[in-house]
Coordinates of C-alpha atoms and ligand atoms in Angstrom, one line a residue:
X82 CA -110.0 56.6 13.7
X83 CA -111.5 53.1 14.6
X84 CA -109.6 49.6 14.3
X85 CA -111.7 46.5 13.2
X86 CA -110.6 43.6 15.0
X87 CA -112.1 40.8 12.9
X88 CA -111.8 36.3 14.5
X89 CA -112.8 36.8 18.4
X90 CA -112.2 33.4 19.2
X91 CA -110.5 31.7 21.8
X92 CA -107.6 34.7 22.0
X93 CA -109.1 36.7 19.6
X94 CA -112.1 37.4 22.5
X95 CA -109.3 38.2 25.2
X96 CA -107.2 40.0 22.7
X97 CA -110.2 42.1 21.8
X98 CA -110.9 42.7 25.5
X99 CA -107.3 44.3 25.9
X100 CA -106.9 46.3 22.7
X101 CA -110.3 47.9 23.0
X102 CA -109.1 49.9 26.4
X103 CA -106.7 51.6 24.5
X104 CA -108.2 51.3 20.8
X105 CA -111.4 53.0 19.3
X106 CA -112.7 49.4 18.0
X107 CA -115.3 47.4 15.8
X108 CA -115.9 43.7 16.4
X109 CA -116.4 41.4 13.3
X110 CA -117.0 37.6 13.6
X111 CA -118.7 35.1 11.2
X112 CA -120.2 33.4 14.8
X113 CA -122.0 35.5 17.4
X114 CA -118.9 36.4 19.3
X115 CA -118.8 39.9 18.2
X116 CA -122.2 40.4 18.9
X117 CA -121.9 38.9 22.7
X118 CA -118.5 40.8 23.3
X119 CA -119.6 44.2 21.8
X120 CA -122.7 44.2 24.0
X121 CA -120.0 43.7 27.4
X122 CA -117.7 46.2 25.8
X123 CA -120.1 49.0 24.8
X124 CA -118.6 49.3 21.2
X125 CA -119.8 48.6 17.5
X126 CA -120.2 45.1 15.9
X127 CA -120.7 44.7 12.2
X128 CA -123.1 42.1 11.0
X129 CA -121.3 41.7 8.0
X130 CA -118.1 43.2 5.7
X131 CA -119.9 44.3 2.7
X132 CA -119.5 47.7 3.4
X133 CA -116.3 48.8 6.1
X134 CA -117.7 51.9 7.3
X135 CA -115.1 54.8 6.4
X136 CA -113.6 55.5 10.3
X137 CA -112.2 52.1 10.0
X138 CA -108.1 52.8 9.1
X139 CA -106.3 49.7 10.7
X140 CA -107.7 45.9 11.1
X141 CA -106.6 42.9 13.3
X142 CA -107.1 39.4 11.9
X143 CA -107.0 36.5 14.8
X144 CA -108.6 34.0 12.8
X145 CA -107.9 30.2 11.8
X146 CA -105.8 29.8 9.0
X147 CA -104.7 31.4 5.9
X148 CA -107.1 30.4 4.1
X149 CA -109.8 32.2 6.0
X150 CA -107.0 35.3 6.0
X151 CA -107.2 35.2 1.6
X152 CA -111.1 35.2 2.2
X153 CA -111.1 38.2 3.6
X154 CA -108.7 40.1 2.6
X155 CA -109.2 38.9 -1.2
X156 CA -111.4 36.6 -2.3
X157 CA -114.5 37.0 -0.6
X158 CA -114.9 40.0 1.3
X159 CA -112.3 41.9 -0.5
X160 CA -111.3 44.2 2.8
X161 CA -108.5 45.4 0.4
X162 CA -110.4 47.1 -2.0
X163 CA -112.7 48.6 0.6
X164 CA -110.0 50.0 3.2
X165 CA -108.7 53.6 2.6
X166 CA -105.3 54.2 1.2
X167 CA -102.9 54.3 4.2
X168 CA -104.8 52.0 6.0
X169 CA -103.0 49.5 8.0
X170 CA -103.8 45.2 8.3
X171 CA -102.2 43.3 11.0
X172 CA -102.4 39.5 10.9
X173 CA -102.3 37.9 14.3
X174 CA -103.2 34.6 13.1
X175 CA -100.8 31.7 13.0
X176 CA -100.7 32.1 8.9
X177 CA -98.7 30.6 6.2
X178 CA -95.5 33.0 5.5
X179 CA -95.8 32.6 1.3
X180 CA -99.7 33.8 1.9
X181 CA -98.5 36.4 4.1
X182 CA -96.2 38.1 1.5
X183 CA -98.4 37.7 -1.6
X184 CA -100.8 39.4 0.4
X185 CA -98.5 42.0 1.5
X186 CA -97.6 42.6 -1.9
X187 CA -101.2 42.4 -3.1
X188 CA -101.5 45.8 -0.4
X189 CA -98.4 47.5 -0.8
X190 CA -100.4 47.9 -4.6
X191 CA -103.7 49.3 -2.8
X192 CA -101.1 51.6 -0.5
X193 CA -101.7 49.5 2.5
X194 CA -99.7 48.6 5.2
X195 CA -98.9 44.9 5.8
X196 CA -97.9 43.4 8.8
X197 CA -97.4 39.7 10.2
X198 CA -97.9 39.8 13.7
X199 CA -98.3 36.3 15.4
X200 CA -98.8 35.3 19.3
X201 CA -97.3 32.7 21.8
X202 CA -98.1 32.3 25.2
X203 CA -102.0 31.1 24.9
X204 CA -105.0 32.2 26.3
X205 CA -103.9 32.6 29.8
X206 CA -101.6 35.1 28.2
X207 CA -104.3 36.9 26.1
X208 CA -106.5 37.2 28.7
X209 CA -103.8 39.2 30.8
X210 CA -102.7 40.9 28.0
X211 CA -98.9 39.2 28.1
X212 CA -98.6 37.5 24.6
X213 CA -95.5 37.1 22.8
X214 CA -95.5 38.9 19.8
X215 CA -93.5 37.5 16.6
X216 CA -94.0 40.4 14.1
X217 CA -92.5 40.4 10.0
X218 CA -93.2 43.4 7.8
X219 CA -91.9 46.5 6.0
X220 CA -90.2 48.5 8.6
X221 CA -92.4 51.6 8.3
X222 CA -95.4 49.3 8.5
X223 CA -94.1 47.2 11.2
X224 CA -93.1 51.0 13.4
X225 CA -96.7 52.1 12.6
X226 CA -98.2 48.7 14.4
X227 CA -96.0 48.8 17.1
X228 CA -98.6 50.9 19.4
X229 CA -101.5 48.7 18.1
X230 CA -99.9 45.5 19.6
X231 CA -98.7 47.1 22.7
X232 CA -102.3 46.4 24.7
X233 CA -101.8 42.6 24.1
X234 CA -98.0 42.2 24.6
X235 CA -95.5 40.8 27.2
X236 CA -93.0 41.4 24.3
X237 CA -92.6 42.1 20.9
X238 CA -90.2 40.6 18.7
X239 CA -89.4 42.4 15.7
X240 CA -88.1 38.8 13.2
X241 CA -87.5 40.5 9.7
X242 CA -89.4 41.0 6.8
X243 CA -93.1 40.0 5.6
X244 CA -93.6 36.7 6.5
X245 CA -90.5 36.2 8.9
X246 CA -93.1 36.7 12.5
X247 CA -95.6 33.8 10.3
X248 CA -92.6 31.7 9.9
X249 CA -90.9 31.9 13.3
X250 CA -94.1 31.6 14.9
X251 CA -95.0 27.8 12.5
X252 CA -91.0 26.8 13.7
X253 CA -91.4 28.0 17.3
X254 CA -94.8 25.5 17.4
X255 CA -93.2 22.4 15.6
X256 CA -90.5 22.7 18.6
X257 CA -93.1 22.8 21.3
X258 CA -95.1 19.8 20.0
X259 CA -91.8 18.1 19.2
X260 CA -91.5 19.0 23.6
X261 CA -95.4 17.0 24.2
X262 CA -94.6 14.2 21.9
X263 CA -90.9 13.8 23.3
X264 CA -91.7 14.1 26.9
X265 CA -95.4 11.8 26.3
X266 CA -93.1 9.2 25.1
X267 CA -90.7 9.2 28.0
X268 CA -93.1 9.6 30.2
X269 CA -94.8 6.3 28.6
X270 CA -91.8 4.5 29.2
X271 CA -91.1 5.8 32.7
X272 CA -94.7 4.9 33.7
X273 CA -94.3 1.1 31.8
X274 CA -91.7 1.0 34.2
X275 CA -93.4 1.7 37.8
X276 CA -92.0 5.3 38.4
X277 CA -94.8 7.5 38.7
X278 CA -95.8 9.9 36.0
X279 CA -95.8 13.1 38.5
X280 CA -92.6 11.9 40.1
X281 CA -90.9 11.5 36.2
X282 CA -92.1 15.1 35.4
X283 CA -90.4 16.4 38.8
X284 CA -87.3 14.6 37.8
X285 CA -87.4 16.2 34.6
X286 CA -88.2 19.3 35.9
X287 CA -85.2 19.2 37.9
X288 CA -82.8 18.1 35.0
X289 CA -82.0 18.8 32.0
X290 CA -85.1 16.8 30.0
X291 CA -87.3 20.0 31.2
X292 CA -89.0 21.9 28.7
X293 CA -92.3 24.0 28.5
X294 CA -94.1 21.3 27.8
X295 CA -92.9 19.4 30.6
X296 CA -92.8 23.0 33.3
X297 CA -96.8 23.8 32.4
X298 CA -98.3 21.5 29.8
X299 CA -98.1 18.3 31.9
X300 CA -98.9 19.7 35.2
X301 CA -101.6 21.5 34.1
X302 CA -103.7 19.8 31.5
X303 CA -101.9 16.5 31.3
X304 CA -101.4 14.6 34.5
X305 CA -104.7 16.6 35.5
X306 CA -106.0 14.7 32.8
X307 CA -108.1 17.6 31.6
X308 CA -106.8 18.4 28.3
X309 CA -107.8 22.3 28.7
X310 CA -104.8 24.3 27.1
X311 CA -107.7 26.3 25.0
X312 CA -105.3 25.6 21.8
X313 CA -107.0 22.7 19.7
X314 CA -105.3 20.2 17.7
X315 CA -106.4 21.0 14.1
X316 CA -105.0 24.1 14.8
X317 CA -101.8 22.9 15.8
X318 CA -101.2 20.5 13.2
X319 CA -101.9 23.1 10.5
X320 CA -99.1 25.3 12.3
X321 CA -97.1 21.8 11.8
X322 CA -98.0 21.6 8.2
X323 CA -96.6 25.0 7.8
X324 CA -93.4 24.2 9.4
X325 CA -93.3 21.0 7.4
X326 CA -93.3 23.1 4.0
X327 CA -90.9 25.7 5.5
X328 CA -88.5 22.8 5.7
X329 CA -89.3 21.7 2.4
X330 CA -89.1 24.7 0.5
X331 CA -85.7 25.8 2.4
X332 CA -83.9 22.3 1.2
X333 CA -83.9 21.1 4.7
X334 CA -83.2 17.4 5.8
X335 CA -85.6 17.1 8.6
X336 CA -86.3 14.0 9.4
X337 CA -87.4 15.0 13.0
X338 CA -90.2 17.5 11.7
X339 CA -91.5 14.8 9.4
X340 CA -91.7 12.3 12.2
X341 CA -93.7 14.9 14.5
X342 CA -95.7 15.2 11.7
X343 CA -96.8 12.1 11.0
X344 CA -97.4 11.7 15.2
X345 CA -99.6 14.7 15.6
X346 CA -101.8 13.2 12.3
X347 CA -102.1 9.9 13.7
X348 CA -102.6 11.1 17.4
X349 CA -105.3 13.4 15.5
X350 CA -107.3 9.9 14.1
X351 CA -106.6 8.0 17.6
X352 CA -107.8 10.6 19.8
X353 CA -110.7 11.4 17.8
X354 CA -113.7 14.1 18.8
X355 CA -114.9 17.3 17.3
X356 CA -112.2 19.5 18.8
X357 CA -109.6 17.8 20.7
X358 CA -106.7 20.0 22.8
X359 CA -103.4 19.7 21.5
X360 CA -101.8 18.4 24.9
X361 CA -104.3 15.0 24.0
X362 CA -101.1 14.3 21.7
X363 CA -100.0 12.6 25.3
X364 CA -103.4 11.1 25.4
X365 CA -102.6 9.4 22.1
X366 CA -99.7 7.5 23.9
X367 CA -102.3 6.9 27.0
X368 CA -103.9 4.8 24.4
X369 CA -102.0 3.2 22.4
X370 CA -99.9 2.4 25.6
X371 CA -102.9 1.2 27.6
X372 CA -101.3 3.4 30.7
X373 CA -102.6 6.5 32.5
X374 CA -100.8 9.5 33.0
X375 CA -103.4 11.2 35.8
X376 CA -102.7 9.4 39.5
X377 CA -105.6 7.4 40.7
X378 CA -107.5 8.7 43.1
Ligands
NAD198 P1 -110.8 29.9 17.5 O1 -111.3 28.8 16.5 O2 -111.2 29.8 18.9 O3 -111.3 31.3 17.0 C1 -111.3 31.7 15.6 C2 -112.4 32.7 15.4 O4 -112.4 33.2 14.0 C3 -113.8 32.2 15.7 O5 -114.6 33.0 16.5 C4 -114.5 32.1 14.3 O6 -115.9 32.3 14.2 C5 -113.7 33.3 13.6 N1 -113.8 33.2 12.1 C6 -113.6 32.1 11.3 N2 -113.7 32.5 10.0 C7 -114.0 33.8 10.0 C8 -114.3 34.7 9.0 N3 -114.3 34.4 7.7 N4 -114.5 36.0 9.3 C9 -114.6 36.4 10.6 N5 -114.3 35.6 11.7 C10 -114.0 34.3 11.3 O7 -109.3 29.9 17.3 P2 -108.2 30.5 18.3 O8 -107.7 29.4 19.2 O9 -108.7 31.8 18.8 O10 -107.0 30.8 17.3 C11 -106.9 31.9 16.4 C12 -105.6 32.0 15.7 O11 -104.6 32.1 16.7 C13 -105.2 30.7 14.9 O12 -104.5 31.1 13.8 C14 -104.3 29.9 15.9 O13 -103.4 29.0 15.3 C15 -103.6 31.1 16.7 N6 -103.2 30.8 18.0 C16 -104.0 30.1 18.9 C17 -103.5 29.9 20.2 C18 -104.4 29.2 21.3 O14 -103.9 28.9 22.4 N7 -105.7 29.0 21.0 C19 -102.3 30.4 20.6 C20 -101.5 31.1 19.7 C21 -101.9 31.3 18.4

């Protein structure tokens, strides 16, 4: 049987690359990446999902959003009421968790197998095959993708119930840009006062201030002033949004969540561009601040 890994984007590519040395797989993308990447890998690409040809029994989503998850699955290609009974849909996307279980529900009807299985760790980690894997589901459908996720995974972490790996994944995210904006705006303050950014993020480092953000995302694609994480910013201010309703719809006062919010939006209009990296949340205090966080040369 034959998996159809469908969004080879960014990690989708590299997560493609990994599963398909272990997995029988078709590539699917609305842009030429399946095309490209099925030529390198020696497999199938389909051109199109009007038809899912009938060895296909388990499919991997890595696209955008949920929205683009509902097209697919529902609305517009309808992959539900093409797969086989039994068949099994994992969504590695970072997806909205109420989407998540309407669509589970909407497969449990066909007698498919739903599973939310969302990453962490980038595209360093998907090219080596070392992602964090935040997976909700029905137990017997999250047992049956177990194997499946193994080619991409550093470790799997089983959360709960449909929708529970969507809605860990959305928190885990507002945390870690809650990290960028937190540390940019130290950092601001440190550099306003004549300490040198590098020096403030050793400090840090060294104390208790230190976070991801301030370990890899500021060394790396910060101070470097390269803005080259490979995760954009549209994409992680729709992880935001979905963290934002989570709150909402739990009861939550959260007034830090709405303020990291409201940052990452405005940072958004500041830094402007077609596809800005999400570590140019920092670069949004460069600018507002008139200060640089790279050393001169
Ligand atoms: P990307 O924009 O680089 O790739 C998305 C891919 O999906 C593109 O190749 C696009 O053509 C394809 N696509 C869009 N609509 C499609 C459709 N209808 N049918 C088939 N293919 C379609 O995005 P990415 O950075 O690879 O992120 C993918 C998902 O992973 C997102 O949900 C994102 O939030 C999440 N994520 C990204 C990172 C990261 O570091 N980039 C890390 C963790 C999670």
């Amino acid at each position: 049987m034959t998996t159809l890994f469908i969004g080879l984007g960014k990690m989708g590519g590299p997560m493609a690359r990994q599963y398909a040395a272990a997995f029988n797989t078709t590539l699917y993308d609305v842009g030429p990446a399946a095309t490209q990447l099925a030529d390198e890998l020696g497999v199938r690409a389909l051109e199109t999902l009007d038809t899912v040809p009938e060895e296909i029994d388990t499919v991997i989503l890595m696209v955008p959003n949920s929205r683009i998850v509902e097209s697919i699955m529902l609305t517009g290609d309808r992959l539900l009421e093409k797969l086989p009974e039994g068949a099994l849909v994992i969504d590695m996307s970072s997806s909205v968790p109420t989407s998540t279980q309407m669509l589970a529900a909407r497969a449990a009807e066909h007698g498919i197998g739903y599973v939310d299985a969302p990453v962490s760790g980038g595209t360093a980690k998907a090219v080596t095959g070392q992602l964090a894997i935040i997976v909700g589901g029905e137990p017997t459908a999250v047992e049956r993708a177990m194997p499946h996720l193994e080619p991409m995974a550093g470790s799997i972490l089983v959360v709960g119930p449909s929708g529970s790996g969507h809605a860990a994944k959305a928190l885990n995210n507002l945390l870690s840009a809650t990290n960028i904006a937190a540390a940019a705006e130290i950092l601001t303050i440190s550099t306003k006062f004549g300490i040198d950014p590098a020096v403030m993020v050793n400090v840090l480092n060294a104390s208790t201030g230190r976070s991801q953000a301030t370990e890899v995302k500021f060394p790396k694609h910060i101070l470097t002033g390269t803005w080259d994480s490979g995760f954009g910013m549209d994409l992680m201010i729709k992880d935001l949004g979905i963290a934002r309703d989570l709150a909402a719809e739990t009861g939550t006062e959260s007034p830090l969540t709405a303020t990291t919010f409201e940052i990452a939006n405005t940072a958004r209009e500041t830094v402007g561009g077609e596809l800005p990296d999400h570590t140019e949340l920092a670069r949004y205090y460069e600018l507002r601040n008139d200060i640089t966080f790279t050393p001169s040369q």
